[in-house]
């Protein structure tokens, strides 16, 4: 990490600042047969990209380095509900007929573990070495619309706020994104409520829509940048006709109807501000295990801690930045104890920040409706249900009691 974080103005662009290819390119959609998907991966590798995509491991769809389209979750789909996730086999051979798994692309951008510097003792001298590692060119394949919006949220937080995160910036500048429009919604998805999907509209270099209907299986591909247009131009394809373009709309419409959850965002910020002391938060906290699962799977949470380590000889010390969670007691520890010592205080902080104070702080909601926090909460706490419950409780029992933290 550099000596000092730069201080950009808040009006500076929050997306990749050095990539002119981020500009939207008006380009005709093209049809790629399923065999061209492998050609796309090969082309990316030939251009020195490390390709990261979805794959099946440990009974879940996770993101990892892939070598071919055979590494994708071909013939797999998922079923999700509160505290419930399982994969199922299908016979259709689709590559992207699932929703999001427990991981997000955050792990490759806002890295979970970063060494900030290393200090080594040489006699009486102390030598400090900063890490200046240049990350490899990386192509994300299979990024959903909710995840594109999550990346945009982290861009605003880590690049477009008062201080820039140089580690994140290095990673972000080396990323190419191949998005995928959703043709299936999960039981905990509510991206439509958050206006973040299911159709990918910006933030990608290439966008694919997988079409499987009437005995045909193919992709409709669109470019969102000059680099994306160039890569698509190198593949064997043909212009998409009216029927194929209409097929995209049909697939998106089906996905919108399949949304397993919805969240009424009308006045949600004011709802939480009015009810900051509502006793209902105690009811939620009585179920919450403060395990931090919701923050770990969330694609927008960005909390970290810093740890110093040394070897047994005292000749070397290192400073590491690691993911943390506002659900841990030590996250708000200062001399004398933790500021938010109760589960009540920590859950209230998380949901209020996500849906209310985030808007004042960064100009948008901190939630993109991916549903991960619902699926991977071990006790099935549902953010959409809790918002509605707070609305219902407010109408009959306005917050009048201050709950002690």
Coordinates of C-alpha atoms in Angstrom, one line a residue:
X1 CA 0.0 0.0 0.0
X2 CA 1.2 3.5 -0.7
X3 CA 2.4 5.9 1.9
X4 CA -0.8 8.0 1.8
X5 CA -4.2 7.5 0.4
X6 CA -5.1 10.0 -2.2
X7 CA -8.1 12.3 -1.7
X8 CA -10.2 12.5 -4.9
X9 CA -13.1 14.9 -5.0
X10 CA -16.5 13.3 -4.6
X11 CA -17.4 14.2 -8.1
X12 CA -14.7 12.0 -9.6
X13 CA -15.9 8.9 -11.5
X14 CA -16.2 5.8 -9.2
X15 CA -15.7 3.2 -11.9
X16 CA -12.3 2.2 -13.2
X17 CA -10.6 5.6 -13.6
X18 CA -8.0 4.5 -16.2
X19 CA -10.1 2.3 -18.4
X20 CA -11.6 4.2 -21.3
X21 CA -13.2 1.0 -22.4
X22 CA -15.8 1.4 -19.7
X23 CA -17.8 3.7 -21.9
X24 CA -21.0 2.1 -23.3
X25 CA -20.6 1.0 -26.9
X26 CA -23.7 0.9 -29.2
X27 CA -23.2 -2.5 -30.9
X28 CA -25.5 -4.9 -32.5
X29 CA -26.2 -8.1 -30.5
X30 CA -24.8 -11.3 -32.0
X31 CA -25.7 -14.9 -31.7
X32 CA -23.1 -17.3 -30.4
X33 CA -23.7 -21.0 -30.5
X34 CA -22.8 -23.0 -27.4
X35 CA -19.5 -24.0 -28.9
X36 CA -18.4 -20.4 -29.1
X37 CA -18.5 -20.2 -25.3
X38 CA -15.3 -22.3 -25.2
X39 CA -13.9 -20.0 -27.9
X40 CA -14.6 -17.0 -25.7
X41 CA -12.7 -18.5 -22.8
X42 CA -9.8 -19.5 -25.1
X43 CA -9.7 -16.0 -26.5
X44 CA -9.6 -14.5 -23.0
X45 CA -6.7 -16.7 -22.1
X46 CA -4.8 -15.9 -25.3
X47 CA -5.1 -12.3 -24.3
X48 CA -3.3 -13.2 -20.9
X49 CA -6.5 -13.0 -18.8
X50 CA -6.8 -15.3 -15.8
X51 CA -10.4 -16.5 -16.2
X52 CA -12.6 -16.7 -13.0
X53 CA -16.0 -18.2 -13.3
X54 CA -18.7 -20.2 -11.5
X55 CA -17.9 -23.9 -10.8
X56 CA -19.3 -26.6 -8.5
X57 CA -17.4 -27.4 -5.4
X58 CA -18.5 -28.7 -2.0
X59 CA -22.1 -28.9 -3.1
X60 CA -22.3 -25.2 -4.0
X61 CA -21.6 -22.9 -6.9
X62 CA -18.5 -21.0 -6.1
X63 CA -16.2 -18.7 -8.1
X64 CA -12.7 -20.0 -9.0
X65 CA -10.3 -20.1 -11.8
X66 CA -11.5 -22.1 -14.8
X67 CA -9.8 -23.5 -17.8
X68 CA -12.8 -24.4 -20.1
X69 CA -16.5 -24.2 -20.3
X70 CA -16.7 -27.7 -18.9
X71 CA -15.6 -26.3 -15.5
X72 CA -18.9 -24.3 -15.4
X73 CA -22.0 -25.6 -13.6
X74 CA -23.3 -27.4 -16.7
X75 CA -26.6 -29.1 -16.0
X76 CA -26.8 -27.8 -12.4
X77 CA -29.5 -25.6 -10.9
X78 CA -30.1 -24.5 -7.3
X79 CA -33.0 -24.2 -4.8
X80 CA -32.7 -21.5 -2.2
X81 CA -34.9 -20.3 0.7
X82 CA -34.2 -18.9 4.1
X83 CA -31.4 -20.9 5.7
X84 CA -31.6 -23.4 2.8
X85 CA -29.5 -24.1 -0.2
X86 CA -29.0 -27.2 -2.4
X87 CA -28.0 -28.0 -5.9
X88 CA -30.0 -30.2 -8.2
X89 CA -29.1 -31.9 -11.5
X90 CA -31.0 -31.0 -14.7
X91 CA -31.1 -32.6 -18.1
X92 CA -30.9 -29.5 -20.2
X93 CA -27.2 -28.9 -20.2
X94 CA -27.5 -25.1 -19.5
X95 CA -24.4 -23.4 -18.3
X96 CA -25.8 -20.6 -16.2
X97 CA -29.2 -21.9 -15.0
X98 CA -28.7 -21.1 -11.3
X99 CA -28.6 -18.0 -9.2
X100 CA -25.9 -16.7 -6.9
X101 CA -24.0 -18.9 -4.5
X102 CA -22.3 -18.1 -1.1
X103 CA -19.4 -16.3 -2.7
X104 CA -19.3 -12.9 -4.4
X105 CA -16.8 -11.3 -6.8
X106 CA -15.8 -9.1 -3.8
X107 CA -13.2 -11.8 -2.8
X108 CA -11.2 -10.9 -6.0
X109 CA -11.5 -7.1 -5.7
X110 CA -11.8 -6.2 -2.0
X111 CA -9.4 -9.0 -1.0
X112 CA -10.1 -10.9 2.3
X113 CA -6.4 -10.8 3.3
X114 CA -3.9 -8.1 2.3
X115 CA -0.4 -7.6 3.6
X116 CA 0.1 -3.9 3.9
X117 CA 3.8 -4.0 4.7
X118 CA 6.7 -6.1 6.1
X119 CA 9.4 -4.9 8.4
X120 CA 12.7 -6.8 8.7
X121 CA 15.5 -6.2 11.2
X122 CA 19.0 -6.1 9.8
X123 CA 21.4 -5.7 12.7
X124 CA 20.5 -2.3 14.2
X125 CA 18.6 -1.3 11.1
X126 CA 14.9 -1.7 10.5
X127 CA 13.9 -2.1 6.9
X128 CA 10.2 -1.6 5.9
X129 CA 9.0 -3.1 2.6
X130 CA 5.7 -2.2 1.1
X131 CA 3.9 -4.6 -1.2
X132 CA 3.7 -3.3 -4.7
X133 CA 2.4 -6.5 -6.3
X134 CA 0.7 -5.9 -9.7
X135 CA -2.4 -8.2 -9.9
X136 CA -2.8 -10.3 -13.0
X137 CA -5.3 -9.4 -15.8
X138 CA -8.5 -11.2 -14.8
X139 CA -11.7 -11.9 -16.6
X140 CA -14.9 -12.5 -14.5
X141 CA -17.3 -14.8 -16.4
X142 CA -20.9 -15.1 -15.3
X143 CA -21.5 -11.9 -13.4
X144 CA -25.1 -11.3 -12.6
X145 CA -26.8 -7.9 -12.7
X146 CA -27.1 -7.7 -8.9
X147 CA -23.4 -8.4 -8.7
X148 CA -22.6 -5.7 -11.3
X149 CA -24.5 -3.3 -9.1
X150 CA -22.7 -4.5 -6.0
X151 CA -19.3 -3.9 -7.7
X152 CA -20.6 -0.4 -8.6
X153 CA -21.5 0.1 -4.9
X154 CA -18.0 -0.9 -3.8
X155 CA -16.5 1.3 -6.4
X156 CA -18.3 4.3 -4.8
X157 CA -17.2 3.3 -1.4
X158 CA -13.6 2.4 -2.1
X159 CA -12.8 4.6 -5.1
X160 CA -15.3 7.4 -5.1
X161 CA -15.4 8.5 -1.4
X162 CA -13.0 10.8 0.4
X163 CA -10.2 8.3 0.4
X164 CA -9.3 5.8 -2.3
X165 CA -8.2 2.2 -1.4
X166 CA -5.1 1.7 -3.6
X167 CA -5.3 -2.1 -3.2
X168 CA -8.8 -2.2 -4.5
X169 CA -8.0 0.2 -7.3
X170 CA -5.1 -2.0 -8.5
X171 CA -7.4 -5.0 -8.6
X172 CA -10.3 -3.1 -10.3
X173 CA -8.2 -1.7 -13.1
X174 CA -7.2 -5.2 -14.2
X175 CA -10.7 -6.7 -14.5
X176 CA -12.7 -7.5 -17.6
X177 CA -16.4 -8.5 -17.0
X178 CA -18.5 -11.0 -18.9
X179 CA -22.0 -10.6 -17.5
X180 CA -24.9 -13.0 -17.8
X181 CA -28.5 -12.1 -17.8
X182 CA -30.5 -14.1 -15.3
X183 CA -32.9 -16.6 -16.9
X184 CA -33.9 -18.0 -13.4
X185 CA -34.6 -16.3 -10.1
X186 CA -33.9 -17.9 -6.8
X187 CA -36.2 -18.3 -3.8
X188 CA -34.5 -15.4 -1.9
X189 CA -33.9 -13.1 -4.9
X190 CA -35.4 -9.6 -4.8
X191 CA -33.2 -7.6 -7.2
X192 CA -36.3 -6.4 -9.0
X193 CA -37.3 -4.6 -5.8
X194 CA -33.9 -2.9 -5.6
X195 CA -33.9 -2.0 -9.3
X196 CA -30.6 -3.9 -9.8
X197 CA -31.8 -6.7 -12.1
X198 CA -32.4 -9.2 -13.5
X199 CA -31.3 -7.6 -16.8
X200 CA -27.7 -6.3 -16.8
X201 CA -27.6 -2.8 -18.1
X202 CA -24.2 -1.4 -17.4
X203 CA -20.8 -2.1 -15.9
X204 CA -19.9 -5.0 -18.2
X205 CA -17.6 -5.5 -21.2
X206 CA -19.6 -8.4 -22.6
X207 CA -23.1 -9.5 -21.7
X208 CA -24.5 -13.0 -22.5
X209 CA -28.0 -14.2 -22.4
X210 CA -28.4 -18.0 -22.4
X211 CA -31.5 -19.0 -24.4
X212 CA -32.9 -22.5 -24.1
X213 CA -36.2 -22.9 -25.8
X214 CA -38.0 -24.6 -28.7
X215 CA -35.2 -27.1 -28.9
X216 CA -32.5 -24.5 -29.4
X217 CA -29.6 -23.7 -27.1
X218 CA -27.5 -20.6 -27.9
X219 CA -26.3 -17.3 -26.5
X220 CA -27.1 -13.7 -27.4
X221 CA -24.1 -11.5 -26.8
X222 CA -23.8 -7.8 -26.5
X223 CA -20.8 -5.6 -25.9
X224 CA -20.6 -2.9 -23.3
X225 CA -17.1 -1.6 -24.0
X226 CA -14.6 -1.2 -26.9
X227 CA -12.6 -4.2 -25.6
X228 CA -15.8 -6.3 -25.4
X229 CA -16.7 -5.3 -28.9
X230 CA -13.3 -6.3 -30.1
X231 CA -13.4 -9.7 -28.4
X232 CA -16.8 -10.5 -29.7
X233 CA -15.7 -9.4 -33.2
X234 CA -12.9 -12.1 -33.0
X235 CA -15.5 -14.9 -32.5
X236 CA -17.6 -16.7 -35.1
X237 CA -21.0 -15.2 -34.8
X238 CA -24.0 -13.7 -36.7
X239 CA -26.2 -10.7 -36.0
X240 CA -29.1 -11.5 -33.7
X241 CA -32.5 -11.3 -35.4
X242 CA -35.8 -10.1 -34.0
X243 CA -36.7 -13.6 -32.7
X244 CA -33.5 -13.9 -30.8
X245 CA -33.8 -10.4 -29.3
X246 CA -37.4 -11.1 -28.3
X247 CA -36.1 -14.3 -26.6
X248 CA -34.0 -12.1 -24.3
X249 CA -37.1 -10.2 -23.2
X250 CA -39.0 -13.4 -22.6
X251 CA -36.2 -14.8 -20.5
X252 CA -36.0 -11.7 -18.4
X253 CA -39.8 -11.5 -18.0
X254 CA -39.9 -15.1 -16.7
X255 CA -37.1 -14.3 -14.2
X256 CA -38.9 -11.2 -13.0
X257 CA -42.0 -13.3 -12.3
X258 CA -40.0 -15.9 -10.4
X259 CA -38.6 -13.5 -7.7
X260 CA -38.9 -15.3 -4.4
X261 CA -38.9 -12.2 -2.3
X262 CA -39.8 -8.5 -2.6
X263 CA -38.9 -5.5 -0.5
X264 CA -40.9 -2.3 -0.4
X265 CA -38.3 0.5 -0.6
X266 CA -40.7 3.4 -0.3
X267 CA -39.5 5.7 2.4
X268 CA -37.3 2.9 3.8
X269 CA -34.6 5.3 5.0
X270 CA -37.1 7.4 7.0
X271 CA -38.7 4.2 8.3
X272 CA -35.5 3.2 10.1
X273 CA -34.7 6.7 11.2
X274 CA -38.2 7.0 12.8
X275 CA -37.9 3.6 14.5
X276 CA -34.2 3.6 15.6
X277 CA -35.3 2.7 19.2
X278 CA -38.1 0.4 18.3
X279 CA -38.3 -2.7 20.6
X280 CA -38.9 -4.9 17.6
X281 CA -35.1 -5.0 17.0
X282 CA -34.9 -6.9 20.3
X283 CA -37.1 -9.6 18.8
X284 CA -34.9 -10.0 15.8
X285 CA -31.8 -10.0 18.0
X286 CA -33.2 -12.8 20.1
X287 CA -32.8 -15.1 17.0
X288 CA -29.6 -13.6 15.7
X289 CA -26.4 -15.7 16.4
X290 CA -24.1 -12.7 15.5
X291 CA -22.1 -15.2 13.4
X292 CA -21.4 -12.7 10.7
X293 CA -22.5 -14.9 7.9
X294 CA -24.7 -12.2 6.4
X295 CA -21.7 -9.8 6.1
X296 CA -19.3 -12.4 4.8
X297 CA -21.6 -13.4 1.9
X298 CA -22.8 -9.9 1.2
X299 CA -21.3 -8.5 -2.0
X300 CA -21.2 -4.9 -0.7
X301 CA -20.0 -5.1 2.9
X302 CA -16.5 -3.8 3.2
X303 CA -15.6 -3.8 7.0
X304 CA -12.0 -4.7 7.8
X305 CA -9.6 -5.0 10.7
X306 CA -5.8 -4.6 10.9
X307 CA -3.6 -7.2 12.6
X308 CA 0.2 -7.0 13.4
X309 CA 2.1 -10.2 13.5
X310 CA 5.8 -11.1 14.3
X311 CA 8.0 -14.1 14.1
X312 CA 9.4 -15.8 17.2
X313 CA 12.8 -14.3 16.7
X314 CA 11.6 -10.7 16.6
X315 CA 13.4 -10.2 13.3
X316 CA 10.3 -9.8 11.1
X317 CA 6.9 -8.1 11.6
X318 CA 4.0 -7.7 9.2
X319 CA 0.8 -5.7 9.1
X320 CA -2.2 -7.4 7.5
X321 CA -5.7 -6.1 6.6
X322 CA -8.4 -8.7 6.9
X323 CA -12.2 -8.8 6.4
X324 CA -14.1 -8.2 9.6
X325 CA -17.8 -7.9 10.5
X326 CA -19.9 -5.4 12.4
X327 CA -21.4 -8.4 14.1
X328 CA -18.2 -9.2 16.0
X329 CA -17.9 -7.8 19.5
X330 CA -14.4 -6.6 19.0
X331 CA -15.3 -4.6 15.9
X332 CA -16.2 -1.6 18.0
X333 CA -13.9 -2.3 20.9
X334 CA -12.1 0.7 22.3
X335 CA -10.4 1.1 25.6
X336 CA -12.9 0.0 28.2
X337 CA -15.1 -2.2 26.1
X338 CA -17.2 -2.6 23.0
X339 CA -19.5 0.2 21.8
X340 CA -22.0 -2.3 20.5
X341 CA -21.9 -5.1 23.0
X342 CA -25.3 -6.6 22.4
X343 CA -26.8 -8.6 19.5
X344 CA -29.6 -6.0 19.5
X345 CA -27.2 -3.2 18.9
X346 CA -25.1 -5.0 16.2
X347 CA -28.1 -6.2 14.2
X348 CA -29.7 -2.8 14.3
X349 CA -26.5 -1.2 13.2
X350 CA -26.2 -3.6 10.2
X351 CA -29.7 -3.4 8.8
X352 CA -29.9 0.4 9.4
X353 CA -26.6 1.0 7.7
X354 CA -27.5 -1.3 4.8
X355 CA -30.9 0.2 4.0
X356 CA -30.8 3.8 5.5
X357 CA -27.5 5.4 6.6
X358 CA -25.7 4.0 3.5
X359 CA -27.9 6.2 1.4
X360 CA -26.7 9.4 3.2
X361 CA -23.1 8.2 3.3
X362 CA -22.7 6.9 -0.3
X363 CA -25.7 8.0 -2.2
X364 CA -27.3 4.6 -2.7
X365 CA -28.7 1.6 -0.8
X366 CA -26.1 -0.9 0.4
X367 CA -28.4 -3.8 -0.6
X368 CA -28.6 -5.1 -4.2
X369 CA -31.3 -7.8 -3.6
X370 CA -29.1 -10.8 -4.2
X371 CA -30.7 -12.7 -1.3
X372 CA -27.5 -14.2 0.0
X373 CA -28.0 -12.9 3.6
X374 CA -31.3 -14.7 3.7
X375 CA -30.1 -18.0 2.3
X376 CA -27.0 -18.2 4.4
X377 CA -28.3 -17.0 7.7
X378 CA -28.3 -20.2 9.8
X379 CA -31.5 -19.2 11.5
X380 CA -33.3 -17.8 8.4
X381 CA -33.5 -14.1 9.4
X382 CA -35.0 -12.5 6.3
X383 CA -34.2 -8.8 5.6
X384 CA -37.3 -8.4 3.4
X385 CA -39.6 -9.8 6.2
X386 CA -38.0 -7.7 8.8
X387 CA -38.6 -4.4 6.9
X388 CA -42.2 -5.3 6.4
X389 CA -42.6 -6.3 10.0
X390 CA -41.2 -3.0 11.1
X391 CA -43.7 -1.2 8.9
X392 CA -46.5 -3.3 10.4
X393 CA -45.3 -2.8 14.0
X394 CA -45.0 1.0 13.5
X395 CA -48.6 1.3 12.5
X396 CA -49.8 -0.3 15.7
X397 CA -47.0 0.2 18.3
X398 CA -44.9 3.3 17.5
X399 CA -41.5 3.2 19.1
X400 CA -41.7 5.0 22.4
X401 CA -39.3 2.9 24.5
X402 CA -35.6 3.3 24.3
X403 CA -34.0 -0.1 24.4
X404 CA -30.8 -0.2 26.4
X405 CA -27.8 -1.5 24.3

